[in-house]
């Protein structure tokens, strides 16, 4: 049987030819790869190409070597190794299984090695010689999805599977042959590799535990504990397993490889010769026992004479090498090289502290030709900015950049600082992340980076529009005070703005100036001490330096009674500073009516917005309005001023009067075209205060430091406000973009404000709006009229107490227009009384419901009006006969008028006329005394 087994191993003629061809192919491939040169065609590295080629296998070999290196790089040698092993096995006559399956394994193994070499080589994602096209592509895709560790694990798994498919048990048998291990031992090693996986895992766990025991003192700075890996063999379980494997008889299946069949044949001969069997087993056992020490001695073949010391020191060296792979361990970098690189980075300090505004910068805006005698406050009343702030901050900024990059490397984040923008309070560092590095990894360790930088917190800007970097905002140790005088120096930035607001400086130190007319409304939120009130004072101060009283009118609502009271003497006010929330609600209702009136005026003038109206010359205005009398011509406003309502605490206003939300929403939705704007501020940005409708109509938002991320979401629709530093540190959301801008608010001291207000008080006095001065809460009689809406006769009788009511109804019926401005012109009365007459007509059923800027619809005819008056008189007489007639008194003067209604009406009309004449005389006297304050007041001229 032994003879027949040896004869079966002889190669047939066909197999011999295949083996020779395979040998030639293998030799040709090895020589081609070994003599590969980048100077040979078709390589693109060198031009012109070498002629003749340097490759020993000629142009064909050069082409094969080039394509292999282009696709796989260094991993092309895995194909050469597989061909070599296949050739050797073919000459030995060993069965190698299905060639197609093994070819798949070769491909898997080549791709895995190409990807691993690509990860090891520098510049993942770029062309290199180590794992060129396929390796770089596979490693980049895996790295971008699973990170460096995950990509390495997947590639190792692919290589392991490819090696098993390619080499099968020869993966263990061939190395065993190389180290001189006999066939049976190699077979037992291959069997143990598959049958004792649990023992291998146990062995790996014990080795890992030994490494951890040796490495932990290194991390803590103590002397390392030397661990001998060979001590693992002393484990009783492993010794028992080895004993069982020695005693186990070799069991060989028929499907085993040829090498194992030879062993089976030798054992068969031993069975035929029983006397020789004990002798053979006595020889085999010592050989097996001697083979194991040889296998263990191989790693120490090149050791020094003192083997025991080297054995103990070897795990320590491995531990030191493995220390770099521990999670969270800092990467090795050169501090000197990093310091030199950071020193070369340019720092953008913006234009801060380089210019100071002069009178010439504001000369184009401060045009006083329309108001002779009016003077703008001088810039000498404002404080000057700090000097040399940038020079003192430069070294600190560079040190922080170096610490930031070191922290990134410490936490295994492949990123580098590529740009620095230093602002007044924070510094923005531009960090370039390696391909495949997620921003979420940076956000996870943001607190740790802040601790490394010795900072309160940092803010990460994940999306830098127009750049491929990530922004990291780090607070400065010293803060620059942003002054109004410095921001006004950049006149080109706000020369064309209608209502410029000097908000502050952004993170790069550039001025942040916005136009309220383009926004058109603003929401400000922030806790106490965050800079909210200072921001509003700065906005008002900017208006005082750029707008005249006939160009801008202000209404200030200050429930705290201390924040805006210092502006009580400025000439831009339409009414005294409002401190009562009930009166503020009435003023907002008046603003809605004023908005409707202005829309009627613009419609009649054929203009789309207030800017187009103000640009019309006077002759064009007269042609469009076509006045019939000089009185009508005098009522045409030549210019319409902008109106800005500044409300300090929105929460108090909403809680006091919930209906005011409707007025705010109406103004926010429609008032932009007519030049009416809102600036709302609150320190409680809650959902029941800043409602969805209010927030949706406030496209411009400024958030100072808030208490929580939820408050920041209510104001900005995203987090970030809770990370601010306070004292003017803010996030600005422009209506034109969803990008947040970090900025430092402008600081205006109380001394500056007092100086400016004192100067303006000497120049001009406030010209209050007459209508706003007469606004008040409804008294008891007016409430009674409102409550009598269901009784038309009673409501009509109550309305007729006003002596002008009947005449007003006649005018409305003649023109078929229920307009407040119509009654103002025809009856020569003020807005308050005209609007009250319109409301009384609506209650009496004469006019329809309010429809915004459109005049109310007339519901009755003149004949029906006469019938209504007769019916009201009859009902009133019947009620008087029954003793149930009400005794309404709408005006205080009615008590002295007596029972004679005609005399009462005459007295009422006479009193109104006398009062109007007296007021006109007072106004004329005021014009003589303060001519500048009454120059071309369009709102007064319309009355």
Tab-separated table of C-alpha atoms in Angstrom, residues 293-623:
chain	number	residue	atom	x	y	z
A	293	UNK	CA	10.293	23.833	22.497
A	294	UNK	CA	11.695	24.445	19.027
A	295	UNK	CA	8.555	26.293	18.012
A	296	UNK	CA	8.673	28.384	21.161
A	297	UNK	CA	12.349	29.089	20.689
A	298	UNK	CA	11.945	30.555	17.208
A	299	UNK	CA	11.084	34.166	18.293
A	300	UNK	CA	14.229	34.140	20.454
A	301	UNK	CA	16.591	32.791	17.820
A	302	UNK	CA	18.405	36.150	17.533
A	303	UNK	CA	18.388	36.961	21.215
A	304	UNK	CA	21.420	38.044	23.199
A	305	UNK	CA	23.346	35.500	25.311
A	306	UNK	CA	21.401	36.479	28.387
A	307	UNK	CA	18.183	34.937	27.111
A	308	UNK	CA	16.291	35.176	30.367
A	309	UNK	CA	16.728	38.939	30.691
A	310	UNK	CA	15.804	39.475	27.047
A	311	UNK	CA	12.715	37.344	27.440
A	312	UNK	CA	11.560	39.437	30.367
A	313	UNK	CA	12.359	42.729	28.659
A	314	UNK	CA	10.662	41.840	25.363
A	315	UNK	CA	7.035	42.269	26.613
A	316	UNK	CA	7.988	45.673	28.044
A	317	UNK	CA	9.164	46.821	24.604
A	318	UNK	CA	5.958	45.531	23.057
A	319	UNK	CA	4.002	47.356	25.720
A	320	UNK	CA	5.771	50.600	24.926
A	321	UNK	CA	4.997	50.162	21.245
A	322	UNK	CA	1.371	49.332	21.973
A	323	UNK	CA	1.040	52.374	24.214
A	324	UNK	CA	0.457	54.563	21.171
A	325	UNK	CA	-2.614	52.523	20.269
A	326	UNK	CA	-4.365	52.869	23.599
A	327	UNK	CA	-7.662	54.784	23.440
A	328	UNK	CA	-7.234	58.443	24.316
A	329	UNK	CA	-3.434	58.287	24.229
A	330	UNK	CA	-1.885	61.448	22.758
A	331	UNK	CA	-0.272	61.173	19.384
A	332	UNK	CA	3.379	61.927	19.061
A	333	UNK	CA	4.065	65.346	17.556
A	334	UNK	CA	6.848	67.858	17.542
A	335	UNK	CA	6.020	70.921	19.682
A	336	UNK	CA	8.767	72.978	18.063
A	337	UNK	CA	7.461	72.262	14.565
A	338	UNK	CA	3.914	73.026	15.663
A	339	UNK	CA	5.022	76.315	17.247
A	340	UNK	CA	6.862	77.274	14.089
A	341	UNK	CA	3.833	76.485	11.924
A	342	UNK	CA	1.449	78.497	14.108
A	343	UNK	CA	3.856	81.441	14.118
A	344	UNK	CA	3.554	81.654	10.320
A	345	UNK	CA	-0.255	81.722	10.294
A	346	UNK	CA	-1.714	85.146	9.485
A	347	UNK	CA	-4.190	86.606	11.989
A	348	UNK	CA	-7.107	88.656	10.685
A	349	UNK	CA	-7.834	91.443	13.171
A	350	UNK	CA	-10.241	93.304	10.875
A	351	UNK	CA	-10.171	97.096	10.817
A	352	UNK	CA	-10.540	97.567	14.543
A	353	UNK	CA	-8.867	100.471	16.328
A	354	UNK	CA	-7.525	101.875	13.059
A	355	UNK	CA	-10.077	104.604	12.319
A	356	UNK	CA	-12.222	106.965	14.340
A	357	UNK	CA	-15.283	108.692	12.924
A	358	UNK	CA	-15.070	112.368	12.074
A	359	UNK	CA	-17.662	114.968	11.252
A	360	UNK	CA	-16.976	114.489	7.527
A	361	UNK	CA	-18.033	110.828	7.738
A	362	UNK	CA	-21.589	111.793	8.739
A	363	UNK	CA	-21.911	114.956	6.682
A	364	UNK	CA	-23.843	113.280	3.861
A	365	UNK	CA	-26.338	111.767	6.282
A	366	UNK	CA	-26.679	114.803	8.524
A	367	UNK	CA	-28.371	117.024	5.944
A	368	UNK	CA	-30.098	119.861	7.798
A	369	UNK	CA	-31.213	121.809	4.724
A	370	UNK	CA	-34.851	120.864	5.378
A	371	UNK	CA	-34.601	121.947	9.032
A	372	UNK	CA	-32.636	125.193	9.260
A	373	UNK	CA	-31.265	125.759	12.729
A	374	UNK	CA	-31.218	122.078	13.722
A	375	UNK	CA	-27.869	120.601	14.703
A	376	UNK	CA	-26.764	117.020	15.111
A	377	UNK	CA	-24.791	116.078	18.225
A	378	UNK	CA	-21.026	116.150	17.788
A	379	UNK	CA	-18.811	113.090	17.813
A	380	UNK	CA	-16.761	114.641	20.587
A	381	UNK	CA	-19.559	113.647	22.963
A	382	UNK	CA	-18.757	109.959	22.396
A	383	UNK	CA	-15.958	107.999	24.049
A	384	UNK	CA	-12.932	106.988	21.971
A	385	UNK	CA	-12.131	103.283	21.408
A	386	UNK	CA	-9.286	101.432	23.055
A	387	UNK	CA	-5.864	101.520	21.427
A	388	UNK	CA	-3.332	98.767	20.696
A	389	UNK	CA	-5.781	96.032	21.571
A	390	UNK	CA	-4.691	93.847	18.641
A	391	UNK	CA	-0.977	94.060	19.447
A	392	UNK	CA	-1.458	92.878	23.026
A	393	UNK	CA	-3.684	89.987	21.922
A	394	UNK	CA	-1.593	88.535	19.100
A	395	UNK	CA	0.747	86.357	21.153
A	396	UNK	CA	-2.104	85.008	23.275
A	397	UNK	CA	-4.062	84.053	20.147
A	398	UNK	CA	-1.100	82.119	18.736
A	399	UNK	CA	-0.557	80.272	22.004
A	400	UNK	CA	-4.219	79.280	22.040
A	401	UNK	CA	-3.965	78.038	18.440
A	402	UNK	CA	-1.025	75.835	19.391
A	403	UNK	CA	-2.885	74.475	22.428
A	404	UNK	CA	-5.970	73.831	20.291
A	405	UNK	CA	-4.114	71.776	17.708
A	406	UNK	CA	-2.312	69.835	20.433
A	407	UNK	CA	-5.687	69.067	22.058
A	408	UNK	CA	-7.067	67.825	18.748
A	409	UNK	CA	-4.167	65.429	18.344
A	410	UNK	CA	-4.512	64.300	21.936
A	411	UNK	CA	-8.127	63.249	21.366
A	412	UNK	CA	-7.350	61.430	18.100
A	413	UNK	CA	-8.895	64.076	15.822
A	414	UNK	CA	-6.943	64.645	12.645
A	415	UNK	CA	-7.316	68.403	12.292
A	416	UNK	CA	-5.055	71.402	11.802
A	417	UNK	CA	-5.512	75.125	12.425
A	418	UNK	CA	-5.324	76.855	9.052
A	419	UNK	CA	-6.679	80.326	9.831
A	420	UNK	CA	-7.311	82.725	12.723
A	421	UNK	CA	-9.806	85.588	12.958
A	422	UNK	CA	-9.608	87.582	16.176
A	423	UNK	CA	-12.538	89.691	17.333
A	424	UNK	CA	-13.209	91.946	20.299
A	425	UNK	CA	-14.329	89.134	22.629
A	426	UNK	CA	-13.749	85.806	20.868
A	427	UNK	CA	-11.249	84.384	18.403
A	428	UNK	CA	-12.424	82.177	15.545
A	429	UNK	CA	-10.024	79.366	14.635
A	430	UNK	CA	-10.485	77.716	11.234
A	431	UNK	CA	-9.746	73.996	11.577
A	432	UNK	CA	-9.280	71.753	8.549
A	433	UNK	CA	-10.349	68.171	9.254
A	434	UNK	CA	-8.949	65.165	7.425
A	435	UNK	CA	-11.242	63.339	4.963
A	436	UNK	CA	-13.550	61.014	6.824
A	437	UNK	CA	-13.421	62.936	10.108
A	438	UNK	CA	-16.908	63.855	11.292
A	439	UNK	CA	-17.775	67.118	13.004
A	440	UNK	CA	-19.724	65.113	15.583
A	441	UNK	CA	-16.420	63.715	16.855
A	442	UNK	CA	-15.278	67.268	17.483
A	443	UNK	CA	-18.526	68.200	19.227
A	444	UNK	CA	-18.261	65.166	21.494
A	445	UNK	CA	-14.976	66.370	23.004
A	446	UNK	CA	-15.840	70.097	23.000
A	447	UNK	CA	-15.864	70.240	26.811
A	448	UNK	CA	-12.484	68.520	26.970
A	449	UNK	CA	-11.013	70.929	24.427
A	450	UNK	CA	-12.378	73.873	26.414
A	451	UNK	CA	-10.664	72.490	29.506
A	452	UNK	CA	-7.402	72.097	27.592
A	453	UNK	CA	-7.645	75.725	26.460
A	454	UNK	CA	-8.511	76.866	30.013
A	455	UNK	CA	-11.694	78.447	28.655
A	456	UNK	CA	-15.206	78.689	30.053
A	457	UNK	CA	-16.647	77.076	26.937
A	458	UNK	CA	-16.165	76.931	23.209
A	459	UNK	CA	-18.656	77.078	20.379
A	460	UNK	CA	-18.258	74.943	17.246
A	461	UNK	CA	-19.505	76.334	13.928
A	462	UNK	CA	-19.958	73.195	11.850
A	463	UNK	CA	-20.875	74.871	8.562
A	464	UNK	CA	-18.696	77.737	7.381
A	465	UNK	CA	-20.398	78.968	4.235
A	466	UNK	CA	-17.943	79.134	1.346
A	467	UNK	CA	-15.212	77.254	3.209
A	468	UNK	CA	-14.314	73.622	3.843
A	469	UNK	CA	-13.204	74.267	7.423
A	470	UNK	CA	-14.853	74.036	10.820
A	471	UNK	CA	-14.930	77.088	13.060
A	472	UNK	CA	-14.081	76.945	16.758
A	473	UNK	CA	-14.905	80.089	18.745
A	474	UNK	CA	-12.735	80.531	21.842
A	475	UNK	CA	-13.257	83.453	24.280
A	476	UNK	CA	-10.398	85.883	24.812
A	477	UNK	CA	-9.062	86.588	28.271
A	478	UNK	CA	-9.490	90.329	27.745
A	479	UNK	CA	-12.457	92.006	26.070
A	480	UNK	CA	-12.422	95.005	23.813
A	481	UNK	CA	-15.055	97.689	24.372
A	482	UNK	CA	-16.755	98.361	21.063
A	483	UNK	CA	-17.493	102.075	20.817
A	484	UNK	CA	-20.073	103.850	18.688
A	485	UNK	CA	-17.534	106.432	17.561
A	486	UNK	CA	-15.421	103.737	15.924
A	487	UNK	CA	-18.304	102.085	14.056
A	488	UNK	CA	-19.429	105.390	12.544
A	489	UNK	CA	-16.087	105.764	10.780
A	490	UNK	CA	-17.171	103.281	8.099
A	491	UNK	CA	-19.646	105.655	6.455
A	492	UNK	CA	-19.679	103.729	3.173
A	493	UNK	CA	-21.336	100.794	4.911
A	494	UNK	CA	-24.408	102.739	6.043
A	495	UNK	CA	-24.548	105.747	3.716
A	496	UNK	CA	-27.537	104.323	1.803
A	497	UNK	CA	-29.351	102.873	4.806
A	498	UNK	CA	-32.685	104.380	5.810
A	499	UNK	CA	-32.452	103.487	9.513
A	500	UNK	CA	-28.888	102.379	10.333
A	501	UNK	CA	-28.273	100.455	13.554
A	502	UNK	CA	-24.703	100.151	14.892
A	503	UNK	CA	-24.949	96.773	16.588
A	504	UNK	CA	-21.258	95.980	17.227
A	505	UNK	CA	-18.437	93.872	15.755
A	506	UNK	CA	-18.523	90.305	14.533
A	507	UNK	CA	-16.083	87.541	15.458
A	508	UNK	CA	-13.506	88.739	12.937
A	509	UNK	CA	-13.575	92.320	14.211
A	510	UNK	CA	-15.554	93.786	11.314
A	511	UNK	CA	-18.349	96.325	12.009
A	512	UNK	CA	-21.871	94.895	12.224
A	513	UNK	CA	-24.266	97.551	10.882
A	514	UNK	CA	-27.832	96.738	9.817
A	515	UNK	CA	-30.740	98.672	8.324
A	516	UNK	CA	-33.974	98.450	10.289
A	517	UNK	CA	-36.009	99.599	7.270
A	518	UNK	CA	-34.919	96.488	5.353
A	519	UNK	CA	-35.509	94.011	8.186
A	520	UNK	CA	-38.206	95.410	8.923
A	521	UNK	CA	-38.734	94.433	12.599
A	522	UNK	CA	-36.425	93.188	15.330
A	523	UNK	CA	-36.656	90.825	18.295
A	524	UNK	CA	-34.096	91.098	21.113
A	525	UNK	CA	-33.828	88.580	23.969
A	526	UNK	CA	-31.436	88.163	26.864
A	527	UNK	CA	-31.236	87.731	30.590
A	528	UNK	CA	-30.513	90.504	33.073
A	529	UNK	CA	-26.983	91.810	32.607
A	530	UNK	CA	-26.518	90.275	29.165
A	531	UNK	CA	-26.524	93.628	27.343
A	532	UNK	CA	-30.101	93.784	26.042
A	533	UNK	CA	-30.948	97.268	27.340
A	534	UNK	CA	-27.560	98.637	26.284
A	535	UNK	CA	-28.228	97.352	22.774
A	536	UNK	CA	-31.527	99.261	22.593
A	537	UNK	CA	-29.870	102.432	23.911
A	538	UNK	CA	-27.184	102.058	21.231
A	539	UNK	CA	-29.813	101.721	18.512
A	540	UNK	CA	-31.540	104.914	19.686
A	541	UNK	CA	-28.210	106.758	19.873
A	542	UNK	CA	-27.467	105.737	16.298
A	543	UNK	CA	-30.819	107.174	15.193
A	544	UNK	CA	-30.074	110.473	16.938
A	545	UNK	CA	-26.784	110.829	15.050
A	546	UNK	CA	-28.183	110.004	11.609
A	547	UNK	CA	-31.862	111.088	11.471
A	548	UNK	CA	-33.625	114.417	11.995
A	549	UNK	CA	-36.921	114.708	13.902
A	550	UNK	CA	-38.866	115.219	10.662
A	551	UNK	CA	-37.353	111.984	9.273
A	552	UNK	CA	-37.887	109.699	12.255
A	553	UNK	CA	-40.431	109.517	15.057
A	554	UNK	CA	-39.915	107.361	18.141
A	555	UNK	CA	-42.261	105.817	20.690
A	556	UNK	CA	-40.459	104.363	23.726
A	557	UNK	CA	-42.219	101.899	26.032
A	558	UNK	CA	-40.322	101.365	29.287
A	559	UNK	CA	-42.235	99.519	32.027
A	560	UNK	CA	-39.134	99.591	34.260
A	561	UNK	CA	-39.242	103.427	34.168
A	562	UNK	CA	-35.432	103.649	34.378
A	563	UNK	CA	-33.987	102.223	31.163
A	564	UNK	CA	-35.252	104.794	28.624
A	565	UNK	CA	-36.233	107.697	30.859
A	566	UNK	CA	-32.943	109.404	29.944
A	567	UNK	CA	-34.300	109.947	26.407
A	568	UNK	CA	-37.388	111.865	27.542
A	569	UNK	CA	-36.125	115.188	26.139
A	570	UNK	CA	-35.079	114.171	22.630
A	571	UNK	CA	-37.040	115.912	19.826
A	572	UNK	CA	-37.785	112.644	17.991
A	573	UNK	CA	-40.401	111.487	20.510
A	574	UNK	CA	-44.054	111.357	19.483
A	575	UNK	CA	-45.176	111.149	23.093
A	576	UNK	CA	-43.547	110.979	26.527
A	577	UNK	CA	-41.869	107.715	27.463
A	578	UNK	CA	-44.697	105.231	28.088
A	579	UNK	CA	-44.537	103.385	31.393
A	580	UNK	CA	-48.143	102.093	31.615
A	581	UNK	CA	-48.823	98.873	29.760
A	582	UNK	CA	-52.511	99.719	29.227
A	583	UNK	CA	-51.522	102.928	27.459
A	584	UNK	CA	-48.935	101.041	25.414
A	585	UNK	CA	-51.674	98.746	24.150
A	586	UNK	CA	-53.735	101.764	23.081
A	587	UNK	CA	-50.715	103.226	21.279
A	588	UNK	CA	-50.224	100.013	19.315
A	589	UNK	CA	-53.894	100.090	18.312
A	590	UNK	CA	-53.377	103.669	17.171
A	591	UNK	CA	-50.349	102.500	15.174
A	592	UNK	CA	-52.553	99.966	13.358
A	593	UNK	CA	-55.014	102.709	12.422
A	594	UNK	CA	-52.153	104.974	11.378
A	595	UNK	CA	-50.859	102.174	9.206
A	596	UNK	CA	-54.224	101.919	7.452
A	597	UNK	CA	-54.330	105.694	6.915
A	598	UNK	CA	-50.880	105.684	5.370
A	599	UNK	CA	-51.867	102.886	3.034
A	600	UNK	CA	-54.841	104.985	1.915
A	601	UNK	CA	-52.511	107.912	1.365
A	602	UNK	CA	-50.013	105.839	-0.633
A	603	UNK	CA	-52.811	104.363	-2.683
A	604	UNK	CA	-54.129	107.826	-3.504
A	605	UNK	CA	-50.609	109.020	-4.383
A	606	UNK	CA	-49.884	105.927	-6.495
A	607	UNK	CA	-46.753	104.886	-4.519
A	608	UNK	CA	-45.737	101.425	-3.386
A	609	UNK	CA	-43.865	102.394	-0.236
A	610	UNK	CA	-42.823	105.334	1.900
A	611	UNK	CA	-39.470	105.726	0.147
A	612	UNK	CA	-41.157	106.235	-3.210
A	613	UNK	CA	-43.534	108.777	-1.667
A	614	UNK	CA	-40.734	110.786	-0.052
A	615	UNK	CA	-38.821	110.877	-3.330
A	616	UNK	CA	-41.681	112.607	-5.151
A	617	UNK	CA	-41.231	116.353	-5.655
A	618	UNK	CA	-43.873	118.704	-4.326
A	619	UNK	CA	-45.270	119.548	-7.744
A	620	UNK	CA	-45.741	115.852	-8.515
A	621	UNK	CA	-47.547	115.355	-5.215
A	622	UNK	CA	-49.954	118.186	-5.944
A	623	UNK	CA	-50.628	116.801	-9.385
